[in-house]
Coordinates of N, CA and C in Angstrom, one line a residue:
M169 N -49.1 48.5 -6.8 CA -49.7 47.3 -6.6 C -50.9 47.1 -7.9
L170 N -51.2 46.1 -8.3 CA -52.6 46.0 -9.1 C -54.1 46.3 -8.8
A171 N -54.1 46.0 -7.7 CA -55.9 46.0 -7.2 C -55.5 45.6 -5.6
V172 N -56.5 46.7 -5.2 CA -57.0 46.5 -3.9 C -58.4 46.7 -3.8
T173 N -59.1 45.5 -3.4 CA -60.2 45.3 -3.1 C -61.1 44.6 -2.0
M174 N -61.8 45.5 -1.5 CA -62.8 45.0 -0.2 C -63.9 44.0 -0.2
L175 N -63.9 43.4 0.4 CA -65.3 42.4 0.2 C -65.9 42.5 1.8
A176 N -67.2 42.1 1.8 CA -67.9 41.9 3.4 C -68.5 41.0 3.1
A177 N -68.1 40.3 4.7 CA -69.0 39.1 5.0 C -69.8 39.5 5.8
P178 N -71.5 39.1 5.4 CA -72.5 39.6 6.5 C -72.4 38.8 7.7
L179 N -73.4 39.5 8.3 CA -73.8 39.3 9.8 C -75.3 38.1 10.0
L180 N -75.5 37.3 10.1 CA -76.8 36.9 10.1 C -77.4 36.8 11.7
G181 N -78.1 37.3 11.9 CA -79.1 37.5 13.0 C -78.2 37.8 14.2
A182 N -78.9 37.8 15.7 CA -77.9 38.5 16.8 C -77.5 37.4 17.4
A183 N -76.7 37.6 18.2 CA -75.8 36.8 19.1 C -75.5 37.5 20.3
A184 N -75.1 36.7 21.1 CA -74.7 37.4 22.8 C -73.3 37.6 22.3
P185 N -72.9 38.8 23.1 CA -71.4 39.7 22.6 C -70.3 38.3 23.0
V186 N -69.3 38.3 22.2 CA -68.1 37.5 22.4 C -66.9 38.6 22.0
T187 N -66.3 37.8 22.3 CA -64.5 38.6 22.0 C -64.4 38.1 20.3
S188 N -63.9 38.9 19.5 CA -63.6 38.8 18.2 C -62.3 38.2 18.2
T189 N -62.1 37.2 17.3 CA -60.7 36.3 16.7 C -60.3 37.1 15.2
G190 N -58.9 36.9 15.2 CA -58.2 37.1 13.9 C -56.7 36.5 14.1
W191 N -56.5 35.8 12.9 CA -55.1 35.5 12.8 C -54.5 36.0 11.3
A192 N -53.1 36.0 11.1 CA -52.6 36.3 9.9 C -51.3 35.3 9.5
S193 N -51.1 35.2 8.2 CA -49.6 34.4 7.8 C -49.4 34.9 6.6
S194 N -48.0 35.0 6.5 CA -47.4 35.5 4.8 C -47.7 34.5 4.0
G195 N -47.5 33.5 4.4 CA -47.8 32.2 3.4 C -47.9 30.7 4.1
S196 N -48.1 29.7 3.1 CA -47.9 28.5 3.8 C -47.7 27.5 2.5
V197 N -47.2 26.3 2.6 CA -47.1 25.0 1.9 C -47.5 23.8 2.1
D198 N -48.6 23.2 1.5 CA -49.0 21.8 2.2 C -49.0 21.0 1.1
V199 N -48.3 20.5 0.1 CA -48.5 19.4 -0.9 C -48.0 18.1 -0.9
T200 N -48.1 17.5 -1.5 CA -47.8 15.9 -1.7 C -47.1 15.5 -2.8
I201 N -46.1 15.1 -3.3 CA -45.6 15.0 -4.3 C -44.9 13.8 -4.5
D202 N -45.1 12.8 -5.3 CA -44.8 11.5 -5.5 C -44.8 10.9 -3.9
N203 N -46.1 11.0 -3.4 CA -46.5 10.3 -1.9 C -45.5 11.0 -1.0
E204 N -44.5 11.9 -1.1 CA -44.1 12.8 0.0 C -44.8 14.1 0.2
Q205 N -45.1 14.2 1.3 CA -45.6 15.5 1.9 C -44.7 16.6 2.4
I206 N -45.1 17.7 1.9 CA -44.1 19.0 2.4 C -44.7 20.2 2.8
V207 N -44.6 20.2 4.2 CA -45.7 21.4 5.0 C -44.7 22.0 5.5
T208 N -44.8 23.7 5.4 CA -43.9 24.8 6.0 C -44.9 24.9 7.4
G209 N -46.1 24.7 7.7 CA -47.1 25.5 8.7 C -47.1 27.0 8.1
E210 N -48.0 27.8 9.0 CA -48.3 29.4 8.6 C -47.1 30.0 8.8
L211 N -46.5 31.0 8.1 CA -45.4 31.7 7.9 C -45.4 32.7 8.9
A212 N -44.9 33.2 9.7 CA -44.7 34.6 10.5 C -46.2 34.6 10.9
K213 N -47.0 33.4 11.5 CA -48.1 33.8 12.1 C -48.3 34.6 13.3
C214 N -49.4 35.7 13.1 CA -49.9 36.4 14.3 C -51.0 35.8 14.5
T215 N -51.7 36.2 15.9 CA -53.1 36.4 16.5 C -53.5 37.6 17.4
V216 N -54.7 37.8 17.4 CA -55.0 38.9 18.3 C -55.0 38.7 19.7
D217 N -54.7 37.3 19.7 CA -54.3 37.3 21.5 C -52.5 37.0 21.5
G218 N -52.1 36.9 20.5 CA -50.7 37.3 20.5 C -49.9 35.6 20.2
P219 N -49.1 35.9 19.7 CA -48.0 36.9 19.2 C -48.8 37.5 18.2
Y220 N -48.4 38.8 18.5 CA -49.1 40.1 17.7 C -48.2 40.4 16.3
R221 N -47.1 40.1 16.3 CA -46.5 40.2 15.2 C -45.4 39.3 14.8
G222 N -45.4 38.6 13.6 CA -44.8 37.8 13.0 C -43.5 38.3 11.8
W223 N -42.6 37.5 12.0 CA -41.5 37.8 10.6 C -40.9 37.0 10.4
T224 N -40.6 36.8 8.8 CA -39.8 35.4 8.5 C -38.8 36.2 7.3
Q225 N -37.4 35.5 7.1 CA -36.5 35.8 6.4 C -37.0 35.4 5.0
G226 N -37.8 34.4 4.9 CA -37.9 33.6 3.7 C -37.0 32.5 3.5
G227 N -37.4 32.1 2.6 CA -36.2 31.0 2.4 C -37.0 29.6 1.2
A228 N -36.1 28.5 0.7 CA -36.4 27.9 -0.3 C -37.4 26.9 0.2
T229 N -38.2 26.2 -0.2 CA -38.5 24.8 0.2 C -38.7 24.0 -1.0
G230 N -37.3 23.3 -0.7 CA -36.7 22.5 -1.6 C -37.1 23.3 -3.3
D231 N -37.4 22.1 -4.5 CA -37.5 23.0 -5.6 C -39.0 23.1 -6.0
I232 N -39.7 23.4 -4.5 CA -41.0 23.8 -5.1 C -41.5 25.3 -4.8
A233 N -41.0 26.0 -4.2 CA -41.2 27.6 -3.9 C -40.0 27.9 -2.9
V234 N -39.9 29.4 -3.3 CA -38.8 30.3 -2.6 C -40.0 31.4 -2.3
F235 N -40.0 31.6 -1.0 CA -40.5 33.1 -0.4 C -39.5 33.8 0.3
G236 N -39.8 35.2 -0.1 CA -38.9 36.2 0.3 C -39.4 36.7 1.5
A237 N -39.2 37.8 2.2 CA -39.5 38.1 3.5 C -40.7 38.3 3.6
G238 N -41.2 38.0 5.0 CA -42.7 38.4 5.1 C -42.9 38.7 6.8
E239 N -44.2 39.6 6.9 CA -44.4 40.2 8.0 C -45.9 40.1 8.3
T240 N -46.5 39.8 9.5 CA -47.5 40.0 10.2 C -47.7 40.9 11.2
G241 N -49.0 41.4 11.4 CA -49.3 41.9 12.8 C -50.8 42.1 12.8
C242 N -51.1 41.5 14.1 CA -52.6 41.3 14.7 C -53.0 42.2 15.7
G243 N -54.1 42.4 16.1 CA -54.5 43.3 17.4 C -55.9 43.7 17.5
R244 N -55.9 44.3 18.5 CA -57.6 44.6 18.6 C -57.7 46.3 18.9
S245 N -58.7 46.7 18.0 CA -59.1 48.3 18.2 C -60.7 48.0 19.0
G246 N -60.9 48.4 20.4 CA -61.6 48.2 21.1 C -62.2 46.9 21.0
E247 N -63.5 46.5 20.1 CA -64.3 45.2 20.2 C -63.7 44.5 18.7
A248 N -63.1 45.5 18.1 CA -62.4 44.8 16.8 C -61.3 44.2 16.3
S249 N -61.5 43.0 15.9 CA -60.1 42.4 15.9 C -59.3 42.9 14.1
I250 N -58.3 42.8 14.1 CA -57.7 43.1 12.8 C -56.2 42.4 12.8
A251 N -56.4 41.9 11.4 CA -55.3 41.0 11.3 C -54.5 41.5 10.0
Q252 N -53.5 41.2 9.4 CA -52.8 41.7 8.2 C -51.4 40.8 8.2
A253 N -51.2 40.7 6.8 CA -49.8 39.9 6.3 C -49.6 40.6 4.9
A254 N -48.0 40.3 5.0 CA -47.8 41.1 3.5 C -46.4 40.0 3.4
G255 N -45.8 40.1 2.2 CA -44.7 39.3 1.4 C -44.5 39.8 0.6
R256 N -42.9 39.3 0.0 CA -42.5 39.9 -1.4 C -41.7 38.8 -1.9
R257 N -41.3 39.0 -3.4 CA -40.5 38.0 -3.7 C -40.9 36.6 -3.7
F258 N -41.8 36.0 -4.2 CA -42.6 34.9 -4.0 C -42.1 34.2 -5.6
R259 N -41.3 33.2 -5.3 CA -41.3 32.4 -6.7 C -41.4 31.0 -6.5
A260 N -42.4 30.0 -7.4 CA -43.4 29.0 -7.5 C -42.4 28.0 -8.6
T261 N -41.8 27.1 -8.5 CA -40.9 26.4 -9.4 C -41.3 25.1 -9.9
L262 N -42.4 24.4 -8.5 CA -42.9 23.1 -8.9 C -43.3 22.7 -10.4
L263 N -43.8 23.6 -10.9 CA -44.8 23.4 -12.1 C -43.8 23.1 -13.3
Q264 N -42.5 23.7 -13.3 CA -41.6 23.4 -14.3 C -41.2 22.1 -14.6
R265 N -41.5 21.2 -13.2 CA -41.2 19.7 -13.7 C -42.2 19.2 -14.7
Y266 N -43.2 19.8 -14.5 CA -44.2 19.1 -15.6 C -44.4 19.6 -16.8
G267 N -43.4 20.9 -17.2 CA -43.5 21.8 -18.0 C -44.6 22.5 -18.5
G268 N -44.7 23.2 -16.9 CA -45.6 24.6 -16.7 C -44.6 25.5 -16.4
P269 N -44.8 26.5 -16.3 CA -44.4 27.8 -16.3 C -44.0 28.0 -14.6
A270 N -42.8 29.4 -14.3 CA -42.3 29.4 -13.1 C -43.7 30.4 -12.4
L271 N -43.9 30.6 -11.5 CA -45.0 31.6 -10.9 C -44.1 32.7 -10.1
T272 N -44.2 33.8 -10.5 CA -43.5 34.9 -9.3 C -44.5 35.7 -9.2
V273 N -44.2 36.6 -7.7 CA -45.4 37.5 -7.4 C -44.5 38.4 -6.9
R274 N -44.2 39.9 -6.9 CA -43.3 40.4 -6.6 C -43.5 40.7 -5.1
T275 N -45.0 41.1 -4.7 CA -45.4 41.6 -3.7 C -47.3 41.3 -3.3
F276 N -47.4 41.1 -2.0 CA -48.5 40.9 -2.0 C -48.8 40.9 -0.3
S277 N -50.3 41.4 -0.4 CA -50.7 41.4 1.0 C -52.2 41.0 1.3
A278 N -52.6 40.7 2.6 CA -54.1 40.5 2.8 C -54.1 41.2 4.5
K279 N -55.9 41.8 4.3 CA -56.0 42.2 5.8 C -57.6 41.9 5.8
C280 N -57.7 41.7 7.2 CA -59.2 41.4 7.7 C -59.4 42.3 8.7
A281 N -60.8 43.2 9.4 CA -61.1 43.1 10.3 C -62.4 43.1 10.6
T282 N -63.2 42.8 11.9 CA -64.2 42.6 12.2 C -65.0 43.5 12.5
T283 N -66.2 43.6 12.0 CA -67.4 44.8 12.7 C -68.4 44.5 13.2
A284 N -69.2 45.5 13.3 CA -70.9 45.4 14.1 C -71.5 44.6 13.3
T285 N -71.4 44.3 12.0 CA -72.1 43.5 11.3 C -71.5 42.5 10.5
G286 N -70.2 42.3 10.8 CA -69.3 40.9 10.1 C -68.0 41.6 10.0
S287 N -67.4 41.2 9.0 CA -65.9 41.2 8.7 C -65.8 42.1 7.2
L288 N -64.6 42.5 7.2 CA -63.9 42.9 5.8 C -63.0 42.6 5.4
G289 N -62.5 42.0 4.1 CA -61.2 42.0 3.7 C -60.7 42.7 3.1
E290 N -59.3 42.7 2.9 CA -58.8 43.7 1.9 C -57.6 43.0 1.0
V291 N -57.3 43.1 -0.1 CA -56.2 42.1 -0.7 C -55.4 43.1 -1.4
A292 N -54.2 43.1 -1.7 CA -53.2 43.8 -2.8 C -52.4 43.1 -3.2
V293 N -52.2 42.6 -4.9 CA -51.3 41.7 -5.2 C -50.4 42.9 -6.4
G294 N -49.2 42.5 -6.3 CA -48.0 43.5 -7.1 C -47.8 42.4 -8.4
A295 N -46.9 43.0 -9.0 CA -46.7 42.3 -10.3 C -46.4 40.9 -10.2
V296 N -47.1 40.0 -11.2 CA -47.0 38.5 -11.2 C -46.9 38.3 -12.8
E297 N -45.9 37.0 -12.7 CA -45.3 36.6 -13.8 C -45.4 35.2 -13.9
G298 N -45.6 34.7 -15.4 CA -45.9 33.2 -15.0 C -47.2 32.9 -15.7
V299 N -48.0 33.8 -15.3 CA -49.8 33.9 -15.8 C -50.1 35.2 -16.3
T300 N -51.4 35.1 -16.8 CA -51.3 36.8 -17.2 C -52.8 37.0 -16.3
V301 N -52.7 38.5 -15.6 CA -53.8 39.2 -14.9 C -53.7 40.1 -15.4
P302 N -55.6 40.4 -14.8 CA -55.9 41.7 -15.8 C -55.3 42.5 -14.2
E303 N -55.2 44.5 -15.1 CA -55.1 45.1 -14.2 C -55.8 45.4 -12.9
E304 N -57.3 45.0 -13.1 CA -57.8 45.1 -11.7 C -58.4 43.8 -11.4
I305 N -58.0 43.2 -10.4 CA -58.2 41.9 -10.1 C -59.4 41.7 -9.5
P306 N -60.5 41.3 -10.0 CA -61.7 40.9 -9.4 C -61.9 39.9 -8.2
P307 N -62.5 39.5 -7.1 CA -62.7 38.9 -6.4 C -62.6 37.6 -6.9
N308 N -61.7 36.6 -6.4 CA -61.9 35.3 -6.7 C -61.7 35.0 -7.9
Y309 N -60.5 35.7 -8.4 CA -60.2 35.5 -9.7 C -59.2 34.2 -9.9
R310 N -59.9 33.5 -11.1 CA -59.5 31.9 -10.9 C -58.6 31.9 -12.7
I311 N -57.4 31.4 -12.6 CA -56.6 31.4 -13.8 C -56.6 29.5 -13.7
V312 N -56.8 29.0 -15.1 CA -56.2 28.0 -15.2 C -55.1 27.8 -15.8
I313 N -53.9 26.7 -15.3 CA -52.7 26.6 -16.0 C -53.1 25.0 -16.7
P314 N -53.0 25.0 -17.9 CA -53.1 23.7 -18.6 C -51.9 23.0 -18.6
G315 N -51.8 21.7 -19.2 CA -50.6 20.8 -19.4 C -50.9 19.4 -18.9
G316 N -51.8 19.2 -17.8 CA -51.9 17.9 -17.1 C -52.3 16.9 -18.4
A317 N -52.6 15.7 -17.8 CA -52.8 14.5 -18.7 C -54.3 14.7 -19.3
A318 N -54.4 13.9 -20.3 CA -56.1 14.2 -20.7 C -56.6 15.5 -20.8
G319 N -55.8 16.4 -20.8 CA -56.4 17.9 -20.8 C -56.5 18.8 -19.6
T320 N -56.4 18.0 -18.7 CA -56.6 18.3 -17.2 C -55.6 19.3 -16.7
A321 N -55.9 20.1 -15.5 CA -54.9 21.5 -15.3 C -53.6 21.3 -14.6
L322 N -52.5 21.5 -14.8 CA -51.6 21.2 -13.8 C -51.6 22.1 -12.5
A323 N -52.3 23.0 -12.4 CA -52.7 23.8 -11.1 C -53.8 25.0 -11.4
T324 N -54.5 25.2 -10.5 CA -55.2 26.8 -10.6 C -54.8 27.7 -10.0
V325 N -54.8 29.1 -10.0 CA -54.3 29.9 -9.4 C -55.6 30.8 -9.4
V326 N -55.7 31.4 -7.8 CA -56.9 32.1 -7.5 C -56.3 33.4 -6.9
L327 N -56.3 34.6 -7.4 CA -56.1 35.6 -6.7 C -57.3 36.5 -6.3
N328 N -56.8 37.2 -5.0 CA -57.7 37.7 -4.4 C -59.4 36.8 -3.7
E329 N -58.6 36.1 -3.3 CA -59.7 34.9 -2.7 C -60.3 35.2 -1.3
T330 N -61.6 35.2 -1.1 CA -62.2 35.2 -0.2 C -63.0 33.7 0.1
V331 N -62.9 33.6 1.2 CA -63.4 32.1 1.5 C -64.4 32.5 2.8
T332 N -65.9 32.1 2.7 CA -66.8 32.3 3.8 C -67.4 31.1 4.1
P333 N -68.1 31.1 5.4 CA -68.7 29.6 5.4 C -70.3 29.6 5.0
Q334 N -70.8 28.6 4.8 CA -72.3 28.2 4.1 C -73.1 27.7 5.1
P335 N -74.1 28.1 5.9 CA -74.7 29.6 5.8 C -73.4 30.4 6.2
P336 N -73.3 32.0 5.7 CA -72.6 32.8 6.4 C -72.6 33.1 7.8
D337 N -71.8 33.2 8.8 CA -71.9 33.8 9.9 C -71.2 34.8 10.1
G338 N -70.4 35.4 9.5 CA -70.1 36.9 9.7 C -68.2 36.9 9.4
S339 N -67.8 35.5 9.5 CA -66.2 35.5 9.4 C -66.2 35.2 8.0
L340 N -64.8 35.2 7.8 CA -64.1 35.2 6.5 C -62.4 34.8 6.7
V341 N -61.8 34.3 5.4 CA -60.8 34.1 5.4 C -60.0 34.6 3.9
T342 N -59.3 35.5 3.9 CA -59.0 36.1 2.5 C -57.4 35.4 2.5
H343 N -57.2 34.9 1.2 CA -55.7 35.0 0.4 C -55.6 35.8 -0.8
A344 N -54.5 36.6 -0.7 CA -53.7 37.2 -1.5 C -54.1 36.1 -3.1
V345 N -53.2 35.0 -2.7 CA -52.8 34.4 -3.9 C -52.9 33.0 -3.2
H346 N -53.6 32.1 -4.2 CA -53.9 30.5 -3.5 C -53.7 29.7 -5.0
I347 N -52.2 29.2 -4.9 CA -52.2 28.0 -5.8 C -52.5 26.5 -5.4
K348 N -53.7 25.9 -6.3 CA -53.7 24.6 -6.2 C -53.3 23.6 -7.3
L349 N -52.6 22.5 -6.9 CA -52.0 21.6 -7.7 C -52.4 20.5 -8.2
F350 N -52.6 20.4 -9.6 CA -53.7 19.0 -10.2 C -54.5 19.2 -9.7
P351 N -55.6 20.3 -9.3 CA -57.2 19.9 -8.9 C -58.0 18.8 -9.4
Q352 N -57.5 18.2 -10.5 CA -58.0 17.2 -11.0 C -57.4 15.8 -10.9
G353 N -56.7 15.8 -10.2 CA -56.0 14.7 -10.0 C -54.6 14.6 -10.7
G354 N -53.4 14.1 -10.4 CA -52.4 14.1 -11.0 C -50.7 13.6 -10.2
P355 N -49.9 13.4 -10.6 CA -48.5 13.5 -9.8 C -47.9 14.2 -8.5
A356 N -49.2 15.3 -8.3 CA -48.9 16.0 -7.1 C -50.3 16.7 -6.4
S357 N -50.2 17.0 -5.6 CA -51.6 17.8 -5.1 C -50.8 18.4 -3.6
G358 N -52.4 19.4 -3.5 CA -52.1 20.2 -2.5 C -52.1 21.8 -2.5
D359 N -51.8 22.6 -1.6 CA -52.1 24.2 -1.5 C -50.7 25.0 -1.1
I360 N -50.5 26.1 -1.8 CA -49.8 27.1 -1.5 C -50.6 28.3 -1.4
Y361 N -50.6 28.9 -0.4 CA -51.5 30.4 0.1 C -50.2 31.3 0.2
L362 N -50.3 32.7 -0.3 CA -49.7 33.7 -0.1 C -50.7 34.7 0.7
G363 N -50.0 35.1 1.7 CA -50.6 36.3 2.2 C -52.1 35.9 2.7
T364 N -52.3 35.3 4.1 CA -53.9 34.9 4.5 C -53.9 35.8 5.7
A365 N -55.2 36.2 6.0 CA -55.8 37.1 7.0 C -57.3 36.5 7.4
A366 N -57.4 35.9 8.5 CA -58.8 35.7 8.6 C -59.5 36.2 10.3
C367 N -60.7 36.3 9.9 CA -61.4 37.2 11.2 C -62.7 36.6 11.4
D368 N -62.8 36.4 12.7 CA -64.6 36.3 13.2 C -64.9 37.2 14.2
P369 N -66.0 37.7 14.1 CA -66.9 38.4 15.0 C -67.2 37.7 16.3
F370 N -67.6 36.6 15.9 CA -68.3 35.6 17.0 C -66.7 35.2 17.9
G371 N -65.8 35.0 17.2 CA -64.5 34.6 18.2 C -64.4 33.2 18.1
K372 N -64.9 32.6 17.0 CA -64.5 31.1 17.1 C -63.2 30.6 16.9
K373 N -62.6 29.5 17.3 CA -61.2 29.4 17.0 C -61.1 28.8 15.4

């Protein structure tokens, strides 16, 4: 693995006791190309309220991406919710249509857990090809893939991504890899996610 990083989402203020929630997915595709939308939904999704485990053998989504096998596990330990996802042998070929690279990720995982003071997230990313990645991946590490019209980007790739609401409420969503197509506009749009885990100590859906 290249990196394992833990991030905390702070909990602001006291609240009435509630049941925490969490879910995880090994990946998803939601993109639009030439006015055609391609959506996979959350692959191998689990939640702490069931199903507690998910598995996918993977497969190809047209010439957009190929997922290898992936699995998830969710549950509670006392009052804490825990959600985790892992996958392997991902390959995105869509950018080759526009002169960009093929992107491959050998392994990836994401995990989160609620705590008495918020949520913790942990991400690991294995060998990545098609873009240059540092040995130690900092949180929300963003890579721009150039080649779009008028100097725009074909895509951005964010590794070790954590999304928290503003103002913070203790919840978080963590993605091992997030590929955003043509972020400044172009012939395609949408997002591809690898390894997603979401936790909320307040139990909001």
